[in-house]
């Protein structure tokens, strides 16, 4: 059971870091065609698009990635509690 908890925790943590990296990418000029950046976009876009549809940007400020990160953290805690309960 401990292996499952660790694996799920690592998966959520890695995805959280990818989201943070994606948020930082939006603040700096970068080449969209670099393989690592394309990978980050391909992995994070489907999840972020859910929140972009729900939360419109306020002028130049897009809060959807921050909300997406908070929801991901809440999901991580929920899944952890469910696994521990089982």
PDB file of C-alpha atoms in Angstrom:
ATOM      1  CA  UNK A   1       0.000   0.000   0.000  1.00  0.00           C
ATOM      2  CA  UNK A   2       2.871   2.337   0.790  1.00  0.00           C
ATOM      3  CA  UNK A   3       4.244   1.907  -2.733  1.00  0.00           C
ATOM      4  CA  UNK A   4       0.922   3.013  -4.219  1.00  0.00           C
ATOM      5  CA  UNK A   5       0.777   6.062  -1.952  1.00  0.00           C
ATOM      6  CA  UNK A   6       4.321   7.035  -2.910  1.00  0.00           C
ATOM      7  CA  UNK A   7       3.678   6.538  -6.634  1.00  0.00           C
ATOM      8  CA  UNK A   8       0.523   8.654  -6.570  1.00  0.00           C
ATOM      9  CA  UNK A   9       2.267  11.344  -4.538  1.00  0.00           C
ATOM     10  CA  UNK A  10       5.200  11.442  -6.959  1.00  0.00           C
ATOM     11  CA  UNK A  11       2.856  11.647  -9.966  1.00  0.00           C
ATOM     12  CA  UNK A  12       0.952  14.590  -8.486  1.00  0.00           C
ATOM     13  CA  UNK A  13       4.179  16.312  -7.450  1.00  0.00           C
ATOM     14  CA  UNK A  14       5.775  15.961 -10.892  1.00  0.00           C
ATOM     15  CA  UNK A  15       2.626  17.290 -12.575  1.00  0.00           C
ATOM     16  CA  UNK A  16       2.541  20.202 -10.109  1.00  0.00           C
ATOM     17  CA  UNK A  17       6.125  21.074 -11.021  1.00  0.00           C
ATOM     18  CA  UNK A  18       5.229  20.899 -14.708  1.00  0.00           C
ATOM     19  CA  UNK A  19       2.362  23.339 -14.095  1.00  0.00           C
ATOM     20  CA  UNK A  20       4.651  25.696 -12.185  1.00  0.00           C
ATOM     21  CA  UNK A  21       7.195  25.498 -15.005  1.00  0.00           C
ATOM     22  CA  UNK A  22       4.399  26.254 -17.476  1.00  0.00           C
ATOM     23  CA  UNK A  23       3.316  29.283 -15.435  1.00  0.00           C
ATOM     24  CA  UNK A  24       6.903  30.545 -15.400  1.00  0.00           C
ATOM     25  CA  UNK A  25       7.179  30.008 -19.159  1.00  0.00           C
ATOM     26  CA  UNK A  26       4.268  32.389 -19.677  1.00  0.00           C
ATOM     27  CA  UNK A  27       6.272  35.172 -18.024  1.00  0.00           C
ATOM     28  CA  UNK A  28       9.367  34.842 -20.230  1.00  0.00           C
ATOM     29  CA  UNK A  29      10.092  34.798 -23.927  1.00  0.00           C
ATOM     30  CA  UNK A  30      10.860  31.260 -25.124  1.00  0.00           C
ATOM     31  CA  UNK A  31      11.018  29.089 -28.216  1.00  0.00           C
ATOM     32  CA  UNK A  32       7.806  27.039 -28.506  1.00  0.00           C
ATOM     33  CA  UNK A  33       9.546  24.556 -30.794  1.00  0.00           C
ATOM     34  CA  UNK A  34      12.129  23.292 -28.320  1.00  0.00           C
ATOM     35  CA  UNK A  35      11.297  19.671 -27.452  1.00  0.00           C
ATOM     36  CA  UNK A  36      11.183  20.143 -23.675  1.00  0.00           C
ATOM     37  CA  UNK A  37       8.903  23.169 -23.949  1.00  0.00           C
ATOM     38  CA  UNK A  38       6.632  21.399 -26.438  1.00  0.00           C
ATOM     39  CA  UNK A  39       6.465  18.444 -24.039  1.00  0.00           C
ATOM     40  CA  UNK A  40       5.437  20.709 -21.144  1.00  0.00           C
ATOM     41  CA  UNK A  41       2.746  22.347 -23.285  1.00  0.00           C
ATOM     42  CA  UNK A  42       1.412  19.002 -24.541  1.00  0.00           C
ATOM     43  CA  UNK A  43       1.221  17.578 -21.023  1.00  0.00           C
ATOM     44  CA  UNK A  44      -0.290  20.616 -19.304  1.00  0.00           C
ATOM     45  CA  UNK A  45      -2.610  22.046 -21.990  1.00  0.00           C
ATOM     46  CA  UNK A  46      -5.466  19.523 -21.629  1.00  0.00           C
ATOM     47  CA  UNK A  47      -5.711  20.156 -17.881  1.00  0.00           C
ATOM     48  CA  UNK A  48      -5.293  23.929 -18.161  1.00  0.00           C
ATOM     49  CA  UNK A  49      -7.872  24.197 -20.955  1.00  0.00           C
ATOM     50  CA  UNK A  50     -10.556  22.983 -18.543  1.00  0.00           C
ATOM     51  CA  UNK A  51      -9.914  25.988 -16.313  1.00  0.00           C
ATOM     52  CA  UNK A  52      -9.458  28.439 -19.183  1.00  0.00           C
ATOM     53  CA  UNK A  53     -13.006  27.666 -20.291  1.00  0.00           C
ATOM     54  CA  UNK A  54     -14.330  28.334 -16.776  1.00  0.00           C
ATOM     55  CA  UNK A  55     -12.217  31.349 -15.776  1.00  0.00           C
ATOM     56  CA  UNK A  56     -11.826  34.131 -18.338  1.00  0.00           C
ATOM     57  CA  UNK A  57      -8.641  36.227 -18.177  1.00  0.00           C
ATOM     58  CA  UNK A  58      -8.799  39.624 -16.486  1.00  0.00           C
ATOM     59  CA  UNK A  59      -7.091  41.792 -19.085  1.00  0.00           C
ATOM     60  CA  UNK A  60      -3.497  40.570 -19.239  1.00  0.00           C
ATOM     61  CA  UNK A  61      -3.864  38.464 -16.078  1.00  0.00           C
ATOM     62  CA  UNK A  62      -4.798  34.803 -16.519  1.00  0.00           C
ATOM     63  CA  UNK A  63      -5.654  33.243 -13.167  1.00  0.00           C
ATOM     64  CA  UNK A  64      -6.662  29.859 -14.572  1.00  0.00           C
ATOM     65  CA  UNK A  65      -3.205  28.222 -14.137  1.00  0.00           C
ATOM     66  CA  UNK A  66      -3.099  29.261 -10.487  1.00  0.00           C
ATOM     67  CA  UNK A  67      -6.604  27.913  -9.882  1.00  0.00           C
ATOM     68  CA  UNK A  68      -5.636  24.726 -11.748  1.00  0.00           C
ATOM     69  CA  UNK A  69      -2.611  24.291  -9.474  1.00  0.00           C
ATOM     70  CA  UNK A  70      -4.719  24.808  -6.344  1.00  0.00           C
ATOM     71  CA  UNK A  71      -7.307  22.280  -7.561  1.00  0.00           C
ATOM     72  CA  UNK A  72      -4.524  19.803  -8.334  1.00  0.00           C
ATOM     73  CA  UNK A  73      -3.191  20.160  -4.785  1.00  0.00           C
ATOM     74  CA  UNK A  74      -6.682  19.592  -3.381  1.00  0.00           C
ATOM     75  CA  UNK A  75      -7.089  16.516  -5.585  1.00  0.00           C
ATOM     76  CA  UNK A  76      -3.756  15.213  -4.349  1.00  0.00           C
ATOM     77  CA  UNK A  77      -4.895  15.500  -0.735  1.00  0.00           C
ATOM     78  CA  UNK A  78      -8.252  13.888  -1.549  1.00  0.00           C
ATOM     79  CA  UNK A  79      -6.703  10.949  -3.406  1.00  0.00           C
ATOM     80  CA  UNK A  80      -4.186  10.466  -0.593  1.00  0.00           C
ATOM     81  CA  UNK A  81      -6.962  10.293   1.993  1.00  0.00           C
ATOM     82  CA  UNK A  82      -8.973   7.867  -0.148  1.00  0.00           C
ATOM     83  CA  UNK A  83      -5.981   5.558  -0.600  1.00  0.00           C
ATOM     84  CA  UNK A  84      -5.124   5.660   3.105  1.00  0.00           C
ATOM     85  CA  UNK A  85      -8.760   4.969   4.005  1.00  0.00           C
ATOM     86  CA  UNK A  86      -8.801   1.879   1.783  1.00  0.00           C
TER      87      UNK A  86
END
